[in-house]
Short mmCIF file of C-alpha atoms in Angstrom, two decimals:
data_model
loop_
_atom_site.label_atom_id
_atom_site.label_comp_id
_atom_site.label_asym_id
_atom_site.label_seq_id
_atom_site.Cartn_x
_atom_site.Cartn_y
_atom_site.Cartn_z
CA MET A 1 1.00 -5.22 17.09
CA LYS A 2 3.62 -5.12 19.44
CA HIS A 3 5.98 -6.16 16.99
CA ALA A 4 5.11 -3.68 13.99
CA ILE A 5 5.43 -0.51 16.80
CA ALA A 6 8.80 -2.21 17.81
CA LEU A 7 9.46 -1.84 14.44
CA ALA A 8 8.41 1.44 13.69
CA VAL A 9 10.22 2.94 16.97
CA GLU A 10 13.71 1.43 15.73
CA ASN A 11 13.21 2.57 12.19
CA ALA A 12 12.46 6.34 13.94
CA ARG A 13 15.92 5.67 15.92
CA ARG A 14 17.94 4.59 13.05
CA GLY A 15 16.86 7.23 11.16
CA ARG A 16 16.28 4.75 7.90
CA GLY A 17 13.11 6.33 7.12
CA GLY A 18 9.86 7.54 8.94
CA PRO A 19 8.41 6.07 12.23
CA PHE A 20 6.50 3.37 10.74
CA GLY A 21 6.46 -0.45 10.93
CA ALA A 22 4.13 -3.24 9.50
CA VAL A 23 3.87 -6.87 9.80
CA ILE A 24 1.71 -9.71 7.99
CA VAL A 25 0.79 -12.78 9.19
CA HIS A 26 -0.47 -16.10 7.95
CA HIS A 27 -2.10 -18.50 9.64
CA GLY A 28 -1.04 -16.85 13.33
CA GLU A 29 2.90 -16.54 11.65
CA ILE A 30 4.52 -13.44 11.24
CA ILE A 31 5.52 -13.72 7.69
CA ALA A 32 6.78 -10.58 6.46
CA GLU A 33 7.71 -7.07 7.92
CA GLY A 34 8.29 -3.87 6.56
CA THR A 35 9.42 -0.43 7.66
CA ASN A 36 9.24 2.79 6.07
CA GLN A 37 12.18 3.02 3.74
CA VAL A 38 11.58 6.22 1.67
CA THR A 39 14.33 8.22 2.57
CA GLY A 40 16.95 5.27 2.72
CA THR A 41 16.14 4.29 -0.83
CA LEU A 42 14.67 7.17 -2.37
CA ASP A 43 11.74 5.62 -3.22
CA PRO A 44 8.24 7.49 -1.90
CA THR A 45 6.46 3.90 -2.59
CA ALA A 46 8.72 2.46 0.07
CA HIS A 47 5.96 2.50 2.91
CA ALA A 48 6.13 -0.10 5.51
CA GLU A 49 3.06 -1.71 4.32
CA ILE A 50 4.09 -1.68 0.81
CA VAL A 51 7.40 -3.24 1.94
CA ALA A 52 5.92 -5.95 3.69
CA ILE A 53 3.40 -6.85 1.52
CA ARG A 54 5.81 -7.06 -1.36
CA GLU A 55 7.94 -9.39 0.91
CA ALA A 56 4.66 -11.43 1.51
CA CYS A 57 3.78 -11.76 -1.69
CA ARG A 58 7.13 -13.01 -2.90
CA ARG A 59 7.20 -15.48 0.24
CA LEU A 60 3.57 -17.31 -0.37
CA GLY A 61 4.35 -17.10 -4.45
CA HIS A 62 0.98 -15.27 -4.86
CA PHE A 63 -0.04 -11.83 -5.74
CA GLU A 64 -2.94 -12.33 -3.08
CA LEU A 65 -2.77 -12.31 0.79
CA ARG A 66 -6.40 -13.38 1.65
CA ASP A 67 -5.74 -15.16 4.21
CA CYS A 68 -3.82 -12.98 5.76
CA ALA A 69 -4.01 -10.05 8.39
CA ILE A 70 -1.84 -6.94 8.47
CA TYR A 71 -0.57 -4.99 11.65
CA THR A 72 0.47 -1.68 11.03
CA SER A 73 1.87 1.25 13.68
CA CYS A 74 -0.39 3.62 11.97
CA GLU A 75 -3.40 3.83 9.99
CA PRO A 76 -2.61 3.59 6.11
CA CYS A 77 -2.00 6.33 3.73
CA PRO A 78 -4.04 5.94 1.21
CA MET A 79 -1.47 4.46 -1.34
CA CYS A 80 -0.98 1.59 1.12
CA LEU A 81 -4.75 1.47 1.77
CA GLY A 82 -4.66 0.77 -2.04
CA GLY A 83 -2.09 -1.74 -1.63
CA ILE A 84 -3.95 -3.54 1.14
CA TYR A 85 -7.08 -3.75 -1.01
CA TRP A 86 -5.24 -4.74 -3.98
CA SER A 87 -3.70 -7.63 -2.35
CA ARG A 88 -6.86 -8.56 -0.87
CA ILE A 89 -5.54 -8.91 2.80
CA GLY A 90 -8.27 -10.09 5.04
CA SER A 91 -8.20 -7.74 7.67
CA LEU A 92 -6.43 -4.70 8.92
CA TYR A 93 -5.26 -3.45 12.20
CA PHE A 94 -3.49 -0.23 13.26
CA ALA A 95 -2.27 1.51 16.31
CA CYS A 96 -1.98 5.25 15.72
CA THR A 97 -4.61 7.38 13.40
CA ARG A 98 -4.01 9.36 10.69
CA ASN A 99 -4.58 12.79 12.87
CA ASP A 100 -1.37 11.13 15.39
CA ALA A 101 0.64 11.13 12.00
CA ALA A 102 -0.39 14.74 10.96
CA GLU A 103 0.27 15.72 14.23
CA ALA A 104 3.94 14.36 13.84
CA GLY A 105 4.34 15.94 10.26
CA PHE A 106 3.06 13.42 8.17
CA ASP A 107 -0.30 14.75 7.01
CA ASP A 108 -1.97 12.67 4.31
CA GLY A 109 -5.27 14.66 4.57
CA PHE A 110 -3.98 16.70 1.16
CA ILE A 111 -4.33 13.32 -0.73
CA TYR A 112 -7.01 11.96 0.88
CA ASP A 113 -9.04 15.06 0.00
CA GLN A 114 -7.71 14.86 -3.73
CA ILE A 115 -8.69 11.20 -4.50
CA PRO A 116 -12.56 11.96 -4.77
CA LEU A 117 -12.21 14.91 -6.81
CA ALA A 118 -12.83 14.62 -10.53
CA PRO A 119 -9.24 14.64 -12.47
CA GLY A 120 -9.68 18.49 -13.69
CA GLU A 121 -10.36 19.36 -10.06
CA ARG A 122 -7.21 18.14 -8.92
CA GLU A 123 -4.36 20.71 -7.75
CA LEU A 124 -2.02 18.21 -9.88
CA PRO A 125 -2.75 19.34 -13.64
CA THR A 126 -3.98 15.98 -14.92
CA GLU A 127 -5.63 15.81 -18.37
CA SER A 128 -6.66 12.54 -20.25
CA MET A 129 -5.28 11.88 -23.71
CA MET A 130 -4.90 9.25 -26.32
CA ARG A 131 -7.56 7.05 -24.95
CA GLU A 132 -8.92 5.56 -28.39
CA GLU A 133 -5.18 4.35 -28.65
CA GLY A 134 -4.71 2.88 -24.95
CA LEU A 135 -7.64 1.18 -25.14
CA SER A 136 -5.92 -1.36 -27.41
CA ALA A 137 -4.11 -2.86 -24.02
CA PHE A 138 -7.94 -3.53 -23.01
CA LEU A 139 -8.81 -4.95 -25.90
CA GLU A 140 -5.60 -7.56 -26.08
CA TRP A 141 -6.32 -8.35 -22.39
CA SER A 142 -10.05 -9.14 -22.80
CA GLU A 143 -9.31 -11.52 -25.70
CA SER A 144 -5.94 -12.86 -24.11
CA PRO A 145 -5.98 -16.73 -23.75
CA VAL A 146 -3.06 -16.21 -21.14
CA LYS A 147 -4.46 -13.39 -18.65
CA VAL A 148 -4.57 -13.97 -15.24
CA PRO A 149 -7.41 -12.13 -13.36
CA TYR A 150 -6.75 -10.58 -10.38
#
């Protein structure tokens, strides 16, 4: 955790992105680290946790991180939490809370509030379309002999 916090502090000092850091540990060894790179890369998905997950997956050569733990300087936002779940990371540890982040100007509360709403009730105009055509991809997947389930 100390290393994740140090990454966050250094990132804030250098102005490379937001004040967030993350490390992924596999069998007691840090195998990946990440800092928030949103403003530096102009990529809104370049959060510290996502950067670290991508690096850990490359390093281990797999899309699942079951035997890993992630340490983050702050409670993950909804996107990062989703990435943590999708990567099957074994455990999550964080220092600051989402409320601490909100006090610093990073308020994910709006997104957390939007997620449980039905698509038509969200602030983002959302509409389902071409469902029947879209189902063809799921049919292909279901019948594919070369699919890799995840």
